[in-house]
Amino acid sequence: MEKSVTQICGILTSGGDAPGLNAAIRGVARTAMDVYGIKVIGIENGYRGLIEDDSRVLEPWEFSGILARGGTILGTSREKPFKDKNWQNDENGPGAVELIKKTYKKLNLDCLVVLGGNGTNTTGYLLSQEGLNIIGLPKTIDNDIAETDITFGFHTALTVATEAIDRLHSTASSHNRVMVIEVMGHKAGWLSLYSGVAGGGDVVLIPEIPYDIKKIAHHLEERVRSGKTFSIVVVAEGALSMEEAGLDKKAFKKARAEMSGSIGYRVAREIEEATGQEARVTVLGYLQRGGTPVAYDRVLASQFGTAAATMLAQGDYGKMVALQDNNIVGVPLELIAHRIKRVPLDHRMIATARAVGTCMGD
Ligand code: F6P
């Protein structure tokens, strides 16, 4: 492909940060600049930077030494321009989407590369419907983006969560306790399921499989009867009970608002009440998102980034870069927008967990 010195692309990172973002930015920008001669403009703090017209031309030196760095050199925000009414000064004011279109035009962009999760790629799709050229990249520790086998960030979070479970084993065993560890993942249980299998969780609770506390209690009591002195319970932050699964959205929200502490604390309380075993809670939180990306995420993010740059040089817009059956492909954004990739109930990891004796709460 010839160098197209006339092209200009914008790049932004949006939504919760994830390890590997900088490797992806580097992959896009270096390939775009060095291979295709495309000028790259970094937009600050996600879509908010486009609304506020906050950007800078990225220089080649900015990508040195960032592969191993967590977070994002561009900053991020959870700005949702299609929902956000704050930017509308009066009834006839421009609104966030109009401001984005204005900045896109002002910067003379040929394309905007958006690095983010479901919300980011959905916004990307909606902007492409407004006439902007968009290429998306799948980033999230939750691994819940449709049409891609894996997202970058997931493997780092998995490594952190697994190490945490490993560490909890020794203290659980010293004190003969039940250790509950709450792992991120509101709607999808990939992280809890994979870390639960990798760390040997005795109980793993994911949002896709509502739990029955009686089944959990039975499993934990059986462990004690068989001579096991401690147990590890991995809980996704979006885990829910069978009773809650029967509630409508409003009633569920109300029940959760009245809940004291996060789900990990509730599960620990329920276990203590049902079994009399002593339980302790660890909420892993943002440790899962921070810090150095593991090699897998750096490699995946670099491959996604270089593929995105090639797509933009070819004018192959309106797509998200994805990994499908070990191939890097471009998937139309309309297939990704407004969707979430949850763990299918017949997924082999659920079967694996059950086969090695893990209680899935049902
Ligand atoms: O990026 C996804 C995620 O990690 C979820 O698992 C979690 O619920 C959410 O982000 C929380 O992020 P924040 O507090 O930054 O909105």
Coordinates of C-alpha atoms and ligand atoms in Angstrom, one line a residue:
M1 CA 0.0 0.0 0.0
E2 CA 1.3 3.5 -0.9
K3 CA 1.9 6.0 1.8
S4 CA -1.2 8.3 1.8
V5 CA 0.3 11.5 3.3
T6 CA -3.0 13.2 3.0
Q7 CA -4.9 11.1 5.6
I8 CA -5.6 12.3 9.1
C9 CA -7.0 10.0 11.8
G10 CA -8.1 10.7 15.4
I11 CA -7.6 8.2 18.1
L12 CA -9.3 8.0 21.5
T13 CA -9.7 5.7 24.5
S14 CA -13.0 5.6 26.3
G15 CA -14.8 3.8 29.1
G16 CA -13.0 2.1 32.0
D17 CA -9.3 1.7 31.4
A18 CA -7.7 -1.7 30.8
P19 CA -4.1 -2.9 30.6
G20 CA -3.0 -3.0 27.0
L21 CA -4.5 0.4 25.9
N22 CA -1.1 1.9 25.4
A23 CA 0.1 -1.0 23.4
A24 CA -2.9 -0.7 21.2
I25 CA -2.4 3.1 20.8
R26 CA 1.2 2.4 19.9
G27 CA 0.2 -0.3 17.4
V28 CA -2.3 2.0 15.6
A29 CA -0.2 5.1 15.6
R30 CA 3.2 3.7 14.7
T31 CA 1.7 1.7 11.8
A32 CA -0.4 4.6 10.6
M33 CA 2.5 7.0 10.7
D34 CA 5.5 4.9 9.7
V35 CA 3.9 2.4 7.2
Y36 CA 1.1 4.5 5.7
G37 CA 2.2 8.1 6.4
I38 CA -1.1 9.0 8.1
K39 CA -1.1 11.9 10.6
V40 CA -2.5 10.8 14.0
I41 CA -4.3 13.1 16.4
G42 CA -4.8 12.0 20.0
I43 CA -8.1 13.0 21.5
E44 CA -8.0 13.6 25.2
N45 CA -10.3 11.8 27.7
G46 CA -12.4 9.8 25.3
Y47 CA -15.4 11.3 23.6
R48 CA -15.3 14.2 26.0
G49 CA -12.2 15.4 24.2
L50 CA -14.1 15.6 20.9
I51 CA -17.0 17.5 22.6
E52 CA -14.6 19.9 24.2
D53 CA -12.2 20.1 21.2
D54 CA -9.3 18.8 23.3
S55 CA -6.6 17.1 21.2
R56 CA -3.0 17.1 20.1
V57 CA -1.0 15.8 17.2
L58 CA 0.8 12.7 18.4
E59 CA 4.5 12.6 17.9
P60 CA 6.6 9.4 17.3
W61 CA 8.6 9.9 20.5
E62 CA 5.4 9.5 22.6
F63 CA 5.2 5.8 21.9
S64 CA 8.6 4.9 23.4
G65 CA 8.4 2.9 26.6
I66 CA 4.6 2.8 26.8
L67 CA 4.1 -1.0 26.0
A68 CA 4.6 -1.9 29.6
R69 CA 2.7 1.0 31.0
G70 CA -0.9 0.5 32.4
G71 CA -3.7 3.0 31.9
T72 CA -3.9 5.2 28.8
I73 CA -1.6 8.0 27.7
L74 CA -4.7 9.7 26.2
G75 CA -6.9 9.6 29.3
T76 CA -10.4 8.3 29.3
S77 CA -13.9 9.1 30.5
R78 CA -17.3 7.4 30.6
E79 CA -18.8 10.1 28.4
K80 CA -21.9 8.9 26.5
P81 CA -22.7 11.6 23.9
F82 CA -25.9 10.1 22.7
K83 CA -27.4 10.1 26.3
D84 CA -25.6 13.2 27.8
K85 CA -27.8 16.3 27.8
N86 CA -25.3 18.5 29.7
W87 CA -23.8 20.0 26.6
Q88 CA -27.1 21.4 25.4
N89 CA -27.0 25.1 26.5
D90 CA -30.6 25.7 25.5
E91 CA -33.3 24.0 23.5
N92 CA -31.6 24.8 20.2
G93 CA -28.0 24.3 21.5
P94 CA -25.7 21.9 19.6
G95 CA -25.6 19.0 22.0
A96 CA -22.7 16.5 22.5
V97 CA -23.2 14.7 19.2
E98 CA -23.2 17.9 17.1
L99 CA -20.1 19.2 19.0
I100 CA -18.3 15.9 18.2
K101 CA -19.2 16.2 14.5
K102 CA -18.0 19.8 14.6
T103 CA -14.6 18.9 16.0
Y104 CA -14.3 15.9 13.6
K105 CA -14.8 18.3 10.8
K106 CA -12.5 21.0 12.2
L107 CA -9.7 18.6 12.7
N108 CA -10.2 17.4 9.1
L109 CA -10.4 13.8 10.2
D110 CA -10.7 11.0 7.7
C111 CA -11.4 8.5 10.4
L112 CA -11.7 8.2 14.1
V113 CA -10.3 5.1 15.9
V114 CA -12.1 4.3 19.1
L115 CA -10.6 2.0 21.7
G116 CA -13.1 0.8 24.3
G117 CA -15.8 -1.6 25.4
N118 CA -19.4 -2.1 24.6
G119 CA -20.5 1.5 25.3
T120 CA -17.5 2.9 23.3
N121 CA -18.2 0.7 20.3
T122 CA -21.9 1.4 20.4
T123 CA -21.2 5.1 20.4
G124 CA -18.8 4.5 17.5
Y125 CA -21.6 2.7 15.6
L126 CA -24.1 5.6 16.3
L127 CA -21.5 8.1 15.1
S128 CA -20.9 6.1 12.0
Q129 CA -24.7 6.4 11.4
E130 CA -24.2 10.2 11.7
G131 CA -21.7 10.0 8.8
L132 CA -18.3 9.7 10.7
N133 CA -15.8 7.1 9.6
I134 CA -15.1 4.9 12.6
I135 CA -12.9 1.9 13.4
G136 CA -13.3 0.3 16.8
L137 CA -10.9 -1.8 18.9
P138 CA -12.2 -4.2 21.7
K139 CA -10.8 -3.3 25.1
T140 CA -12.1 -4.5 28.4
I141 CA -11.1 -6.6 31.4
D142 CA -14.7 -8.1 31.3
N143 CA -14.2 -9.8 27.9
D144 CA -17.8 -9.2 27.1
I145 CA -17.8 -7.6 23.7
A146 CA -19.8 -9.4 21.0
E147 CA -18.1 -10.9 17.9
T148 CA -14.6 -11.2 19.3
D149 CA -13.2 -14.3 21.0
I150 CA -11.2 -12.1 23.4
T151 CA -10.6 -8.5 24.3
F152 CA -7.3 -7.0 25.4
G153 CA -7.1 -6.3 29.2
F154 CA -8.8 -9.6 30.1
H155 CA -5.7 -11.7 30.5
T156 CA -4.0 -9.2 32.8
A157 CA -7.0 -8.9 35.0
L158 CA -7.3 -12.7 35.0
T159 CA -3.6 -13.0 36.1
V160 CA -4.2 -10.5 38.9
A161 CA -7.4 -12.3 40.1
T162 CA -5.7 -15.7 39.9
E163 CA -2.8 -14.5 41.9
A164 CA -5.1 -13.0 44.5
I165 CA -6.9 -16.4 44.8
D166 CA -3.6 -18.2 45.1
R167 CA -2.7 -15.8 48.0
L168 CA -6.0 -16.3 49.7
H169 CA -5.5 -20.0 49.8
S170 CA -2.7 -19.9 52.3
T171 CA -4.4 -17.6 54.8
A172 CA -7.7 -19.5 54.3
S173 CA -5.9 -22.7 55.2
S174 CA -4.2 -21.2 58.2
H175 CA -7.5 -20.0 59.7
N176 CA -9.8 -22.7 58.5
R177 CA -12.0 -20.1 56.9
V178 CA -14.2 -19.5 53.9
M179 CA -12.6 -16.8 51.8
V180 CA -15.0 -14.9 49.5
I181 CA -13.3 -13.0 46.7
E182 CA -15.3 -10.5 44.6
V183 CA -14.1 -10.1 41.1
M184 CA -15.2 -7.5 38.5
G185 CA -17.9 -8.3 35.9
H186 CA -21.4 -6.8 36.3
K187 CA -23.1 -8.5 33.4
A188 CA -20.7 -11.2 32.3
G189 CA -18.8 -13.8 34.4
W190 CA -15.8 -14.4 32.2
L191 CA -13.3 -13.1 34.7
S192 CA -14.7 -14.9 37.7
L193 CA -15.2 -18.1 35.8
Y194 CA -11.6 -18.2 34.3
S195 CA -9.9 -17.0 37.5
G196 CA -12.0 -19.5 39.5
V197 CA -10.8 -22.3 37.4
A198 CA -7.2 -21.1 37.2
G199 CA -7.1 -20.5 41.0
G200 CA -9.1 -23.6 42.0
G201 CA -12.1 -21.8 43.4
D202 CA -14.4 -24.3 45.3
V203 CA -17.5 -22.2 44.5
V204 CA -17.7 -19.8 41.5
L205 CA -20.7 -17.5 41.1
I206 CA -21.4 -15.8 37.8
P207 CA -24.2 -13.5 36.7
E208 CA -25.3 -16.0 34.0
I209 CA -26.1 -18.7 36.7
P210 CA -28.3 -17.5 39.5
Y211 CA -27.2 -19.1 42.8
D212 CA -29.1 -21.1 45.4
I213 CA -27.5 -20.5 48.8
K214 CA -28.6 -24.0 50.0
K215 CA -26.6 -25.6 47.2
I216 CA -23.5 -23.6 48.1
A217 CA -23.9 -24.4 51.8
H218 CA -24.3 -28.1 51.0
H219 CA -21.1 -28.0 48.9
L220 CA -19.1 -26.3 51.6
E221 CA -20.4 -28.6 54.3
E222 CA -19.5 -31.6 52.1
R223 CA -16.0 -30.2 51.9
V224 CA -15.7 -30.1 55.7
R225 CA -17.1 -33.6 56.0
S226 CA -14.4 -34.8 53.5
G227 CA -11.7 -33.2 55.7
K228 CA -11.1 -30.0 53.8
T229 CA -10.5 -27.2 56.4
F230 CA -11.1 -24.2 54.2
S231 CA -12.9 -23.0 51.0
I232 CA -12.5 -20.4 48.3
V233 CA -15.6 -18.7 46.9
V234 CA -15.2 -16.6 43.8
V235 CA -18.1 -14.1 43.2
A236 CA -18.6 -11.9 40.2
E237 CA -19.8 -8.4 41.2
G238 CA -22.9 -9.1 39.1
A239 CA -23.8 -12.4 40.7
L240 CA -27.4 -12.8 41.8
S241 CA -29.5 -15.3 43.7
M242 CA -32.3 -17.4 42.2
E243 CA -34.9 -15.2 44.0
E244 CA -33.4 -12.1 42.5
A245 CA -33.4 -13.6 39.0
G246 CA -37.2 -13.8 39.3
L247 CA -37.5 -10.0 40.0
D248 CA -38.3 -7.4 37.4
K249 CA -35.7 -4.7 36.7
K250 CA -37.3 -2.2 39.1
A251 CA -37.7 -4.6 42.0
F252 CA -34.1 -5.9 41.4
K253 CA -32.7 -2.4 41.5
K254 CA -34.6 -1.7 44.7
A255 CA -33.4 -4.9 46.3
R256 CA -29.8 -4.0 45.4
A257 CA -30.1 -0.5 46.7
E258 CA -31.2 -1.8 50.0
M259 CA -28.3 -4.4 50.2
S260 CA -25.6 -3.7 52.7
G261 CA -22.2 -3.7 51.0
S262 CA -21.4 -5.4 47.7
I263 CA -22.5 -8.9 46.6
G264 CA -19.4 -10.5 48.1
Y265 CA -20.3 -9.4 51.5
R266 CA -23.9 -10.7 51.2
V267 CA -22.7 -14.1 50.0
A268 CA -20.3 -14.3 52.9
R269 CA -23.1 -13.4 55.3
E270 CA -25.4 -16.0 53.7
I271 CA -22.7 -18.6 54.0
E272 CA -22.0 -17.9 57.7
E273 CA -25.8 -18.1 58.4
A274 CA -26.3 -21.3 56.4
T275 CA -23.2 -23.2 57.5
G276 CA -21.8 -21.6 60.7
Q277 CA -18.5 -21.5 58.9
E278 CA -16.4 -18.3 59.4
A279 CA -16.2 -16.2 56.2
R280 CA -14.0 -13.3 55.2
V281 CA -14.3 -11.0 52.1
T282 CA -11.8 -9.6 49.7
V283 CA -13.1 -7.2 47.0
L284 CA -10.4 -7.0 44.4
G285 CA -11.7 -3.9 42.7
Y286 CA -9.5 -1.7 40.6
L287 CA -6.4 -3.7 41.2
Q288 CA -7.7 -5.8 38.3
R289 CA -7.5 -2.9 35.9
G290 CA -4.3 -1.1 37.0
G291 CA -0.7 -1.8 36.3
T292 CA 1.5 -3.5 33.7
P293 CA -0.3 -5.5 31.0
V294 CA 0.8 -9.1 30.7
A295 CA 2.6 -10.2 27.5
Y296 CA -0.6 -11.7 26.0
D297 CA -2.4 -8.4 26.2
R298 CA 0.5 -6.4 24.8
V299 CA 0.7 -8.8 21.8
L300 CA -3.0 -8.9 21.2
A301 CA -3.4 -5.1 21.5
S302 CA -0.4 -4.6 19.2
Q303 CA -1.9 -6.9 16.6
F304 CA -5.3 -5.2 16.9
G305 CA -3.7 -1.8 16.6
T306 CA -1.7 -2.6 13.4
A307 CA -4.8 -4.2 11.8
A308 CA -6.8 -1.1 12.6
A309 CA -4.2 1.1 10.9
T310 CA -4.3 -1.1 7.8
M311 CA -8.1 -0.9 7.7
L312 CA -7.9 2.9 8.0
A313 CA -5.3 3.1 5.2
Q314 CA -7.7 1.0 3.1
G315 CA -10.7 3.1 4.0
D316 CA -12.3 0.0 5.5
Y317 CA -14.5 1.9 8.0
G318 CA -17.5 1.1 10.1
K319 CA -15.9 -2.0 11.7
M320 CA -14.4 -3.2 14.9
V321 CA -11.2 -5.2 14.8
A322 CA -11.8 -8.6 16.4
L323 CA -10.2 -12.0 17.0
Q324 CA -12.2 -14.9 15.6
D325 CA -10.9 -18.4 15.5
N326 CA -7.3 -17.0 15.8
N327 CA -7.8 -14.7 12.8
I328 CA -7.8 -10.9 13.1
V329 CA -10.9 -9.7 11.2
G330 CA -13.1 -6.5 10.8
V331 CA -16.6 -6.9 12.1
P332 CA -19.4 -4.4 11.1
L333 CA -20.1 -2.2 14.1
E334 CA -23.8 -2.8 13.8
L335 CA -23.2 -6.4 14.9
I336 CA -21.5 -5.2 18.1
A337 CA -23.6 -2.2 19.1
H338 CA -26.1 -2.7 22.0
R339 CA -24.9 -6.2 22.6
I340 CA -23.1 -8.0 25.4
K341 CA -21.2 -11.3 25.2
R342 CA -22.2 -13.2 28.2
V343 CA -20.9 -16.7 29.1
P344 CA -23.1 -19.2 27.2
L345 CA -24.5 -21.8 29.6
D346 CA -23.0 -24.6 27.4
H347 CA -19.6 -23.0 27.4
R348 CA -16.7 -25.5 27.9
M349 CA -15.3 -23.5 30.8
I350 CA -18.5 -24.0 32.8
A351 CA -18.3 -27.8 32.0
T352 CA -14.6 -27.7 33.0
A353 CA -15.3 -26.0 36.3
R354 CA -18.0 -28.5 37.1
A355 CA -15.9 -31.4 36.1
V356 CA -13.1 -30.4 38.5
G357 CA -15.6 -30.2 41.3
T358 CA -16.4 -26.5 41.4
C359 CA -19.9 -25.6 42.6
M360 CA -21.5 -23.1 40.3
G361 CA -24.1 -22.2 42.8
D362 CA -26.9 -24.2 41.1
Ligands
F6P1 O1 -14.4 -1.9 32.6 C1 -15.5 -2.7 33.0 C2 -15.5 -2.6 34.5 O2 -14.3 -3.0 34.9 C3 -16.6 -3.5 35.2 O3 -16.3 -4.8 35.5 C4 -16.8 -2.7 36.5 O4 -18.1 -2.9 37.0 C5 -16.7 -1.3 36.0 O5 -15.7 -1.3 35.0 C6 -16.5 -0.3 37.0 O6 -15.7 0.8 36.5 P1 -15.9 2.4 36.8 O7 -16.1 2.5 38.3 O8 -14.7 3.0 36.3 O9 -17.1 2.9 36.1

